PDB file of C-alpha atoms in Angstrom:
ATOM      1  CA  UNK A1377      14.940  -5.334  14.097  1.00  0.00           C
ATOM      2  CA  UNK A1378      12.295  -6.758  16.422  1.00  0.00           C
ATOM      3  CA  UNK A1379      10.423  -4.572  18.913  1.00  0.00           C
ATOM      4  CA  UNK A1380       8.149  -6.468  21.311  1.00  0.00           C
ATOM      5  CA  UNK A1381       7.953  -9.349  18.870  1.00  0.00           C
ATOM      6  CA  UNK A1382       6.956  -7.181  15.864  1.00  0.00           C
ATOM      7  CA  UNK A1383       9.251  -6.485  12.888  1.00  0.00           C
ATOM      8  CA  UNK A1384      10.356  -2.868  12.525  1.00  0.00           C
ATOM      9  CA  UNK A1385      12.189  -1.419   9.525  1.00  0.00           C
ATOM     10  CA  UNK A1386      15.047   0.531  11.068  1.00  0.00           C
ATOM     11  CA  UNK A1387      17.542   2.541   9.001  1.00  0.00           C
ATOM     12  CA  UNK A1388      19.746   2.961  12.045  1.00  0.00           C
ATOM     13  CA  UNK A1389      20.457   5.771  14.475  1.00  0.00           C
ATOM     14  CA  UNK A1390      20.942   8.904  12.436  1.00  0.00           C
ATOM     15  CA  UNK A1391      22.633   8.541   9.057  1.00  0.00           C
ATOM     16  CA  UNK A1392      25.749   6.404   9.364  1.00  0.00           C
ATOM     17  CA  UNK A1393      28.617   6.753   6.857  1.00  0.00           C
ATOM     18  CA  UNK A1394      27.855   3.244   5.587  1.00  0.00           C
ATOM     19  CA  UNK A1395      24.351   4.321   4.592  1.00  0.00           C
ATOM     20  CA  UNK A1396      25.872   6.948   2.288  1.00  0.00           C
ATOM     21  CA  UNK A1397      28.319   4.520   0.664  1.00  0.00           C
ATOM     22  CA  UNK A1398      27.801   3.546  -2.950  1.00  0.00           C
ATOM     23  CA  UNK A1399      26.541   0.038  -3.484  1.00  0.00           C
ATOM     24  CA  UNK A1400      29.557  -0.948  -5.701  1.00  0.00           C
ATOM     25  CA  UNK A1401      31.869  -0.008  -2.809  1.00  0.00           C
ATOM     26  CA  UNK A1402      30.238  -2.440  -0.379  1.00  0.00           C
ATOM     27  CA  UNK A1403      28.955  -5.054  -2.825  1.00  0.00           C
ATOM     28  CA  UNK A1404      32.175  -7.163  -2.750  1.00  0.00           C
ATOM     29  CA  UNK A1405      31.567  -7.759   0.959  1.00  0.00           C
ATOM     30  CA  UNK A1406      27.960  -8.877   0.430  1.00  0.00           C
ATOM     31  CA  UNK A1407      26.445 -12.022  -0.977  1.00  0.00           C
ATOM     32  CA  UNK A1408      26.003 -11.402  -4.705  1.00  0.00           C
ATOM     33  CA  UNK A1409      23.010 -13.761  -4.786  1.00  0.00           C
ATOM     34  CA  UNK A1410      21.013 -11.865  -2.146  1.00  0.00           C
ATOM     35  CA  UNK A1411      17.382 -12.886  -2.072  1.00  0.00           C
ATOM     36  CA  UNK A1412      14.400 -13.098   0.249  1.00  0.00           C
ATOM     37  CA  UNK A1413      11.821 -15.869   0.530  1.00  0.00           C
ATOM     38  CA  UNK A1414       8.844 -16.637   2.725  1.00  0.00           C
ATOM     39  CA  UNK A1415       6.258 -19.382   2.685  1.00  0.00           C
ATOM     40  CA  UNK A1416       3.480 -17.320   4.265  1.00  0.00           C
ATOM     41  CA  UNK A1417       2.856 -13.827   5.620  1.00  0.00           C
ATOM     42  CA  UNK A1418      -0.310 -13.169   7.635  1.00  0.00           C
ATOM     43  CA  UNK A1419      -1.493  -9.636   8.359  1.00  0.00           C
ATOM     44  CA  UNK A1420      -4.898  -8.722   9.827  1.00  0.00           C
ATOM     45  CA  UNK A1421      -6.601 -11.808   8.431  1.00  0.00           C
ATOM     46  CA  UNK A1422      -5.022 -11.592   4.961  1.00  0.00           C
ATOM     47  CA  UNK A1423      -2.519 -14.217   3.853  1.00  0.00           C
ATOM     48  CA  UNK A1424       0.292 -13.650   1.348  1.00  0.00           C
ATOM     49  CA  UNK A1425       2.701 -16.231   0.055  1.00  0.00           C
ATOM     50  CA  UNK A1426       4.797 -17.833  -1.050  1.00  0.00           C
ATOM     51  CA  UNK A1427       7.099 -14.851  -1.572  1.00  0.00           C
ATOM     52  CA  UNK A1428      10.424 -14.592  -3.395  1.00  0.00           C
ATOM     53  CA  UNK A1429      12.575 -11.790  -4.788  1.00  0.00           C
ATOM     54  CA  UNK A1430      16.106 -10.506  -5.375  1.00  0.00           C
ATOM     55  CA  UNK A1431      17.296  -7.951  -2.812  1.00  0.00           C
ATOM     56  CA  UNK A1432      19.513  -4.968  -3.583  1.00  0.00           C
ATOM     57  CA  UNK A1433      20.643  -2.432  -0.961  1.00  0.00           C
ATOM     58  CA  UNK A1434      22.080   1.000  -1.714  1.00  0.00           C
ATOM     59  CA  UNK A1435      22.449   3.415   1.187  1.00  0.00           C
ATOM     60  CA  UNK A1436      19.078   3.572   2.929  1.00  0.00           C
ATOM     61  CA  UNK A1437      17.212   2.149  -0.082  1.00  0.00           C
ATOM     62  CA  UNK A1438      16.101  -1.476  -0.147  1.00  0.00           C
ATOM     63  CA  UNK A1439      14.913  -2.739  -3.523  1.00  0.00           C
ATOM     64  CA  UNK A1440      13.338  -6.124  -4.193  1.00  0.00           C
ATOM     65  CA  UNK A1441      13.463  -6.933  -7.907  1.00  0.00           C
ATOM     66  CA  UNK A1442      11.580  -9.715  -9.680  1.00  0.00           C
ATOM     67  CA  UNK A1443       9.248  -9.904  -6.714  1.00  0.00           C
ATOM     68  CA  UNK A1444       6.660 -12.701  -6.754  1.00  0.00           C
ATOM     69  CA  UNK A1445       3.933 -12.921  -4.094  1.00  0.00           C
ATOM     70  CA  UNK A1446       1.092 -15.412  -4.028  1.00  0.00           C
ATOM     71  CA  UNK A1447      -2.296 -13.901  -3.177  1.00  0.00           C
ATOM     72  CA  UNK A1448      -5.826 -15.345  -3.363  1.00  0.00           C
ATOM     73  CA  UNK A1449      -4.825 -18.065  -5.784  1.00  0.00           C
ATOM     74  CA  UNK A1450      -3.047 -15.594  -8.071  1.00  0.00           C
ATOM     75  CA  UNK A1451       0.209 -13.694  -8.050  1.00  0.00           C
ATOM     76  CA  UNK A1452       1.634 -10.205  -7.648  1.00  0.00           C
ATOM     77  CA  UNK A1453       4.841  -9.574  -9.593  1.00  0.00           C
ATOM     78  CA  UNK A1454       7.049  -6.518 -10.013  1.00  0.00           C
ATOM     79  CA  UNK A1455       9.499  -4.315  -8.132  1.00  0.00           C
ATOM     80  CA  UNK A1456       9.212  -3.080  -4.542  1.00  0.00           C
ATOM     81  CA  UNK A1457      11.335  -0.189  -3.299  1.00  0.00           C
ATOM     82  CA  UNK A1458      11.646   1.046   0.282  1.00  0.00           C
ATOM     83  CA  UNK A1459      13.584   4.202   1.081  1.00  0.00           C
ATOM     84  CA  UNK A1460      14.266   4.220   4.832  1.00  0.00           C
ATOM     85  CA  UNK A1461      15.831   7.671   5.048  1.00  0.00           C
ATOM     86  CA  UNK A1462      14.513   9.177   8.320  1.00  0.00           C
ATOM     87  CA  UNK A1463      12.074  11.974   7.580  1.00  0.00           C
ATOM     88  CA  UNK A1464      11.730  11.187   3.876  1.00  0.00           C
ATOM     89  CA  UNK A1465      10.943   7.486   3.677  1.00  0.00           C
ATOM     90  CA  UNK A1466       8.634   6.064   1.036  1.00  0.00           C
ATOM     91  CA  UNK A1467       7.385   2.766  -0.354  1.00  0.00           C
ATOM     92  CA  UNK A1468       6.927   2.288  -4.098  1.00  0.00           C
ATOM     93  CA  UNK A1469       5.599  -0.657  -6.082  1.00  0.00           C
ATOM     94  CA  UNK A1470       5.382  -1.140  -9.819  1.00  0.00           C
ATOM     95  CA  UNK A1471       4.032  -4.389 -11.200  1.00  0.00           C
ATOM     96  CA  UNK A1472       1.121  -6.609 -12.147  1.00  0.00           C
ATOM     97  CA  UNK A1473      -1.561  -8.698 -10.505  1.00  0.00           C
ATOM     98  CA  UNK A1474      -2.713 -11.832 -12.331  1.00  0.00           C
ATOM     99  CA  UNK A1475      -5.251 -14.506 -11.509  1.00  0.00           C
ATOM    100  CA  UNK A1476      -6.483 -12.922  -8.251  1.00  0.00           C
ATOM    101  CA  UNK A1477      -9.719 -14.495  -6.960  1.00  0.00           C
ATOM    102  CA  UNK A1478     -12.325 -12.739  -4.852  1.00  0.00           C
ATOM    103  CA  UNK A1479     -12.409 -13.059  -1.068  1.00  0.00           C
ATOM    104  CA  UNK A1480     -15.030 -15.804  -1.390  1.00  0.00           C
ATOM    105  CA  UNK A1481     -13.258 -17.740  -4.146  1.00  0.00           C
ATOM    106  CA  UNK A1482     -15.031 -18.575  -7.389  1.00  0.00           C
ATOM    107  CA  UNK A1483     -13.757 -19.159 -10.903  1.00  0.00           C
ATOM    108  CA  UNK A1484     -13.488 -15.520 -12.032  1.00  0.00           C
ATOM    109  CA  UNK A1485     -10.102 -13.813 -11.682  1.00  0.00           C
ATOM    110  CA  UNK A1486      -8.715 -10.299 -11.712  1.00  0.00           C
ATOM    111  CA  UNK A1487      -5.797  -8.996 -13.787  1.00  0.00           C
ATOM    112  CA  UNK A1488      -4.369  -5.526 -13.234  1.00  0.00           C
ATOM    113  CA  UNK A1489      -1.257  -3.387 -13.531  1.00  0.00           C
ATOM    114  CA  UNK A1490      -0.265  -0.662 -11.097  1.00  0.00           C
ATOM    115  CA  UNK A1491       2.343   1.915 -10.130  1.00  0.00           C
ATOM    116  CA  UNK A1492       1.945   3.412  -6.656  1.00  0.00           C
ATOM    117  CA  UNK A1493       4.028   5.423  -4.195  1.00  0.00           C
ATOM    118  CA  UNK A1494       3.228   5.701  -0.484  1.00  0.00           C
ATOM    119  CA  UNK A1495       4.758   8.069   2.083  1.00  0.00           C
ATOM    120  CA  UNK A1496       4.350   6.613   5.616  1.00  0.00           C
ATOM    121  CA  UNK A1497       4.983   9.846   7.566  1.00  0.00           C
ATOM    122  CA  UNK A1498       2.038  11.646   5.944  1.00  0.00           C
ATOM    123  CA  UNK A1499      -0.041   8.674   4.733  1.00  0.00           C
ATOM    124  CA  UNK A1500       0.167  10.163   1.223  1.00  0.00           C
ATOM    125  CA  UNK A1501      -0.647   7.870  -1.696  1.00  0.00           C
ATOM    126  CA  UNK A1502      -0.017   8.639  -5.363  1.00  0.00           C
ATOM    127  CA  UNK A1503      -0.201   6.429  -8.422  1.00  0.00           C
ATOM    128  CA  UNK A1504      -2.567   4.547 -10.664  1.00  0.00           C
ATOM    129  CA  UNK A1505      -4.123   1.106 -11.086  1.00  0.00           C
ATOM    130  CA  UNK A1506      -5.663  -0.262 -14.272  1.00  0.00           C
ATOM    131  CA  UNK A1507      -7.930  -3.308 -13.914  1.00  0.00           C
ATOM    132  CA  UNK A1508      -8.047  -5.014 -17.304  1.00  0.00           C
ATOM    133  CA  UNK A1509     -10.072  -8.073 -16.305  1.00  0.00           C
ATOM    134  CA  UNK A1510     -12.416  -8.653 -13.377  1.00  0.00           C
ATOM    135  CA  UNK A1511     -15.770 -10.117 -12.407  1.00  0.00           C
ATOM    136  CA  UNK A1512     -18.861  -8.411 -10.998  1.00  0.00           C
ATOM    137  CA  UNK A1513     -17.841  -9.604  -7.531  1.00  0.00           C
ATOM    138  CA  UNK A1514     -14.355  -8.070  -7.908  1.00  0.00           C
ATOM    139  CA  UNK A1515     -15.908  -4.732  -8.831  1.00  0.00           C
ATOM    140  CA  UNK A1516     -18.368  -4.939  -5.939  1.00  0.00           C
ATOM    141  CA  UNK A1517     -15.492  -5.594  -3.518  1.00  0.00           C
ATOM    142  CA  UNK A1518     -13.636  -2.573  -4.891  1.00  0.00           C
ATOM    143  CA  UNK A1519     -16.663  -0.291  -4.643  1.00  0.00           C
ATOM    144  CA  UNK A1520     -17.423  -1.498  -1.107  1.00  0.00           C
ATOM    145  CA  UNK A1521     -13.832  -0.686  -0.151  1.00  0.00           C
ATOM    146  CA  UNK A1522     -14.112   2.834  -1.566  1.00  0.00           C
ATOM    147  CA  UNK A1523     -17.601   3.401  -0.130  1.00  0.00           C
ATOM    148  CA  UNK A1524     -18.290   0.922   2.709  1.00  0.00           C
ATOM    149  CA  UNK A1525     -21.395   2.786   3.941  1.00  0.00           C
ATOM    150  CA  UNK A1526     -23.033   3.241   0.497  1.00  0.00           C
ATOM    151  CA  UNK A1527     -22.954   7.028   0.840  1.00  0.00           C
ATOM    152  CA  UNK A1528     -21.615   7.942  -2.620  1.00  0.00           C
ATOM    153  CA  UNK A1529     -24.476   8.436  -5.093  1.00  0.00           C
ATOM    154  CA  UNK A1530     -22.345   7.753  -8.185  1.00  0.00           C
ATOM    155  CA  UNK A1531     -20.973   4.524  -6.760  1.00  0.00           C
ATOM    156  CA  UNK A1532     -24.490   3.469  -5.764  1.00  0.00           C
ATOM    157  CA  UNK A1533     -25.516   3.951  -9.403  1.00  0.00           C
ATOM    158  CA  UNK A1534     -22.790   1.556 -10.500  1.00  0.00           C
ATOM    159  CA  UNK A1535     -23.957  -0.937  -7.880  1.00  0.00           C
ATOM    160  CA  UNK A1536     -27.521  -0.824  -9.172  1.00  0.00           C
ATOM    161  CA  UNK A1537     -26.738  -1.212 -12.895  1.00  0.00           C
ATOM    162  CA  UNK A1538     -23.996  -3.788 -12.454  1.00  0.00           C
ATOM    163  CA  UNK A1539     -26.626  -6.553 -12.333  1.00  0.00           C
ATOM    164  CA  UNK A1540     -27.486  -5.718 -15.953  1.00  0.00           C
ATOM    165  CA  UNK A1541     -23.969  -6.090 -17.305  1.00  0.00           C
ATOM    166  CA  UNK A1542     -20.373  -6.877 -16.545  1.00  0.00           C
ATOM    167  CA  UNK A1543     -17.224  -4.795 -15.966  1.00  0.00           C
ATOM    168  CA  UNK A1544     -15.024  -4.222 -19.007  1.00  0.00           C
ATOM    169  CA  UNK A1545     -12.284  -2.273 -17.268  1.00  0.00           C
ATOM    170  CA  UNK A1546     -11.694   0.073 -14.347  1.00  0.00           C
ATOM    171  CA  UNK A1547      -9.063   2.701 -13.631  1.00  0.00           C
ATOM    172  CA  UNK A1548      -8.061   4.405 -10.385  1.00  0.00           C
ATOM    173  CA  UNK A1549      -5.750   7.412 -10.152  1.00  0.00           C
ATOM    174  CA  UNK A1550      -4.666   8.781  -6.747  1.00  0.00           C
ATOM    175  CA  UNK A1551      -3.065  12.181  -6.245  1.00  0.00           C
ATOM    176  CA  UNK A1552      -2.918  14.762  -3.441  1.00  0.00           C
ATOM    177  CA  UNK A1553      -5.274  12.863  -1.137  1.00  0.00           C
ATOM    178  CA  UNK A1554      -7.994  12.362  -3.748  1.00  0.00           C
ATOM    179  CA  UNK A1555      -8.943   9.431  -5.948  1.00  0.00           C
ATOM    180  CA  UNK A1556     -10.454   9.440  -9.447  1.00  0.00           C
ATOM    181  CA  UNK A1557     -12.390   6.314 -10.408  1.00  0.00           C
ATOM    182  CA  UNK A1558     -13.473   5.354 -13.912  1.00  0.00           C
ATOM    183  CA  UNK A1559     -15.310   2.190 -14.945  1.00  0.00           C
ATOM    184  CA  UNK A1560     -16.814   0.875 -18.170  1.00  0.00           C
ATOM    185  CA  UNK A1561     -19.572  -1.754 -18.192  1.00  0.00           C
ATOM    186  CA  UNK A1562     -20.637  -4.149 -20.938  1.00  0.00           C
ATOM    187  CA  UNK A1563     -23.948  -5.876 -21.680  1.00  0.00           C
ATOM    188  CA  UNK A1564     -27.216  -4.008 -21.142  1.00  0.00           C
ATOM    189  CA  UNK A1565     -25.461  -1.743 -18.636  1.00  0.00           C
ATOM    190  CA  UNK A1566     -23.415  -0.222 -21.477  1.00  0.00           C
ATOM    191  CA  UNK A1567     -26.521   1.750 -22.521  1.00  0.00           C
ATOM    192  CA  UNK A1568     -26.346   3.701 -19.256  1.00  0.00           C
ATOM    193  CA  UNK A1569     -23.859   6.549 -19.169  1.00  0.00           C
ATOM    194  CA  UNK A1570     -21.423   6.330 -16.275  1.00  0.00           C
ATOM    195  CA  UNK A1571     -19.144   9.326 -15.926  1.00  0.00           C
ATOM    196  CA  UNK A1572     -15.793   9.198 -14.182  1.00  0.00           C
ATOM    197  CA  UNK A1573     -16.089   9.825 -10.443  1.00  0.00           C
ATOM    198  CA  UNK A1574     -13.692  12.536  -9.329  1.00  0.00           C
ATOM    199  CA  UNK A1575     -12.109  13.574  -6.037  1.00  0.00           C
ATOM    200  CA  UNK A1576     -13.010  10.673  -3.763  1.00  0.00           C
ATOM    201  CA  UNK A1577     -11.249  11.308  -0.406  1.00  0.00           C
ATOM    202  CA  UNK A1578      -8.804   8.489   0.350  1.00  0.00           C
ATOM    203  CA  UNK A1579      -7.698   9.589   3.832  1.00  0.00           C
ATOM    204  CA  UNK A1580     -10.354   7.405   5.541  1.00  0.00           C
ATOM    205  CA  UNK A1581      -9.201   4.383   3.524  1.00  0.00           C
ATOM    206  CA  UNK A1582      -5.570   4.934   4.448  1.00  0.00           C
ATOM    207  CA  UNK A1583      -6.449   5.405   8.120  1.00  0.00           C
ATOM    208  CA  UNK A1584      -8.352   2.115   8.038  1.00  0.00           C
ATOM    209  CA  UNK A1585      -6.003  -0.085   6.014  1.00  0.00           C
ATOM    210  CA  UNK A1586      -2.552   1.535   5.963  1.00  0.00           C
ATOM    211  CA  UNK A1587      -2.194   3.244   9.353  1.00  0.00           C
ATOM    212  CA  UNK A1588      -1.929  -0.011  11.409  1.00  0.00           C
ATOM    213  CA  UNK A1589       0.889  -1.266   9.165  1.00  0.00           C
ATOM    214  CA  UNK A1590       2.669   2.085   9.288  1.00  0.00           C
ATOM    215  CA  UNK A1591       2.567   2.137  13.099  1.00  0.00           C
ATOM    216  CA  UNK A1592       4.159  -1.313  13.151  1.00  0.00           C
ATOM    217  CA  UNK A1593       6.898  -0.814  10.556  1.00  0.00           C
ATOM    218  CA  UNK A1594       7.568   2.919  10.993  1.00  0.00           C
ATOM    219  CA  UNK A1595       6.966   3.721  14.696  1.00  0.00           C
ATOM    220  CA  UNK A1596       7.159   7.377  15.473  1.00  0.00           C
ATOM    221  CA  UNK A1597       9.430   8.592  18.259  1.00  0.00           C
ATOM    222  CA  UNK A1598       7.559   9.823  21.294  1.00  0.00           C
ATOM    223  CA  UNK A1599       9.103  12.156  23.912  1.00  0.00           C
ATOM    224  CA  UNK A1600      10.307  10.303  26.950  1.00  0.00           C
ATOM    225  CA  UNK A1601       9.474  11.714  30.370  1.00  0.00           C
ATOM    226  CA  UNK A1602      11.747  10.465  33.128  1.00  0.00           C
ATOM    227  CA  UNK A1603       9.346  11.232  35.989  1.00  0.00           C
ATOM    228  CA  UNK A1604       6.957  13.767  37.491  1.00  0.00           C
ATOM    229  CA  UNK A1605       9.769  16.163  38.107  1.00  0.00           C
ATOM    230  CA  UNK A1606      10.542  16.268  34.411  1.00  0.00           C
ATOM    231  CA  UNK A1607       7.102  17.674  33.602  1.00  0.00           C
ATOM    232  CA  UNK A1608       7.084  20.387  36.314  1.00  0.00           C
ATOM    233  CA  UNK A1609       9.081  23.589  35.705  1.00  0.00           C
ATOM    234  CA  UNK A1610      11.949  24.127  38.093  1.00  0.00           C
ATOM    235  CA  UNK A1611      11.422  26.765  40.766  1.00  0.00           C
ATOM    236  CA  UNK A1612      13.994  29.394  41.469  1.00  0.00           C
ATOM    237  CA  UNK A1613      15.067  30.061  45.082  1.00  0.00           C
ATOM    238  CA  UNK A1614      12.892  32.729  46.738  1.00  0.00           C
ATOM    239  CA  UNK A1615      14.266  36.162  46.276  1.00  0.00           C
ATOM    240  CA  UNK A1616      16.458  35.295  43.297  1.00  0.00           C
ATOM    241  CA  UNK A1617      15.892  35.928  39.635  1.00  0.00           C
ATOM    242  CA  UNK A1618      14.891  32.940  37.507  1.00  0.00           C
TER     243      UNK A1618
END
């Protein structure tokens, strides 16, 4: 649905009987070659596209299989699942990123695989990402995202020694509001021990990057007040019990 010109994922009012129906029961009435495509999607200065994938709907679950999304000269591929059940919705993605360039271009690319699950109501993020190929600039972008104000001493150490080597791999694991970050460097930087960084708070990152999207796609219901009289308690006639 569209609300004030913005797209909103809406599972419907309450839980309709159709949302509880098995997909095989309604599939004969649907197009068996369901798919979604888009040439370009722009969100807060970032551009995605082209996009293509096969759509499957079962109850309140929307699944896009064989998803392909162009991004920064590369591609994201995998499976996207959205459960729109009111009160227990979630978004899950499992797939790969290949050939992703940095924000400023360049010849170096990033390859990674990931499996993540996001709960919009609580801004909870769980999952892992393994970066198997990247450049120094990719790693700097990642570190600057995790620590934009250069406050983390361990991440500052990686920043300082990165000029002496190159990233071999990096791994991120998110669980219960905290993020573990592990990186291995090659070249002269390999002589410097870099331990895994544990328990990085991710709530500020989600508030910065995920909250605006959540407010657009999953607007929360706000109590409606009809007028001033609705806010004021009713008064009982003088001399009578309330």
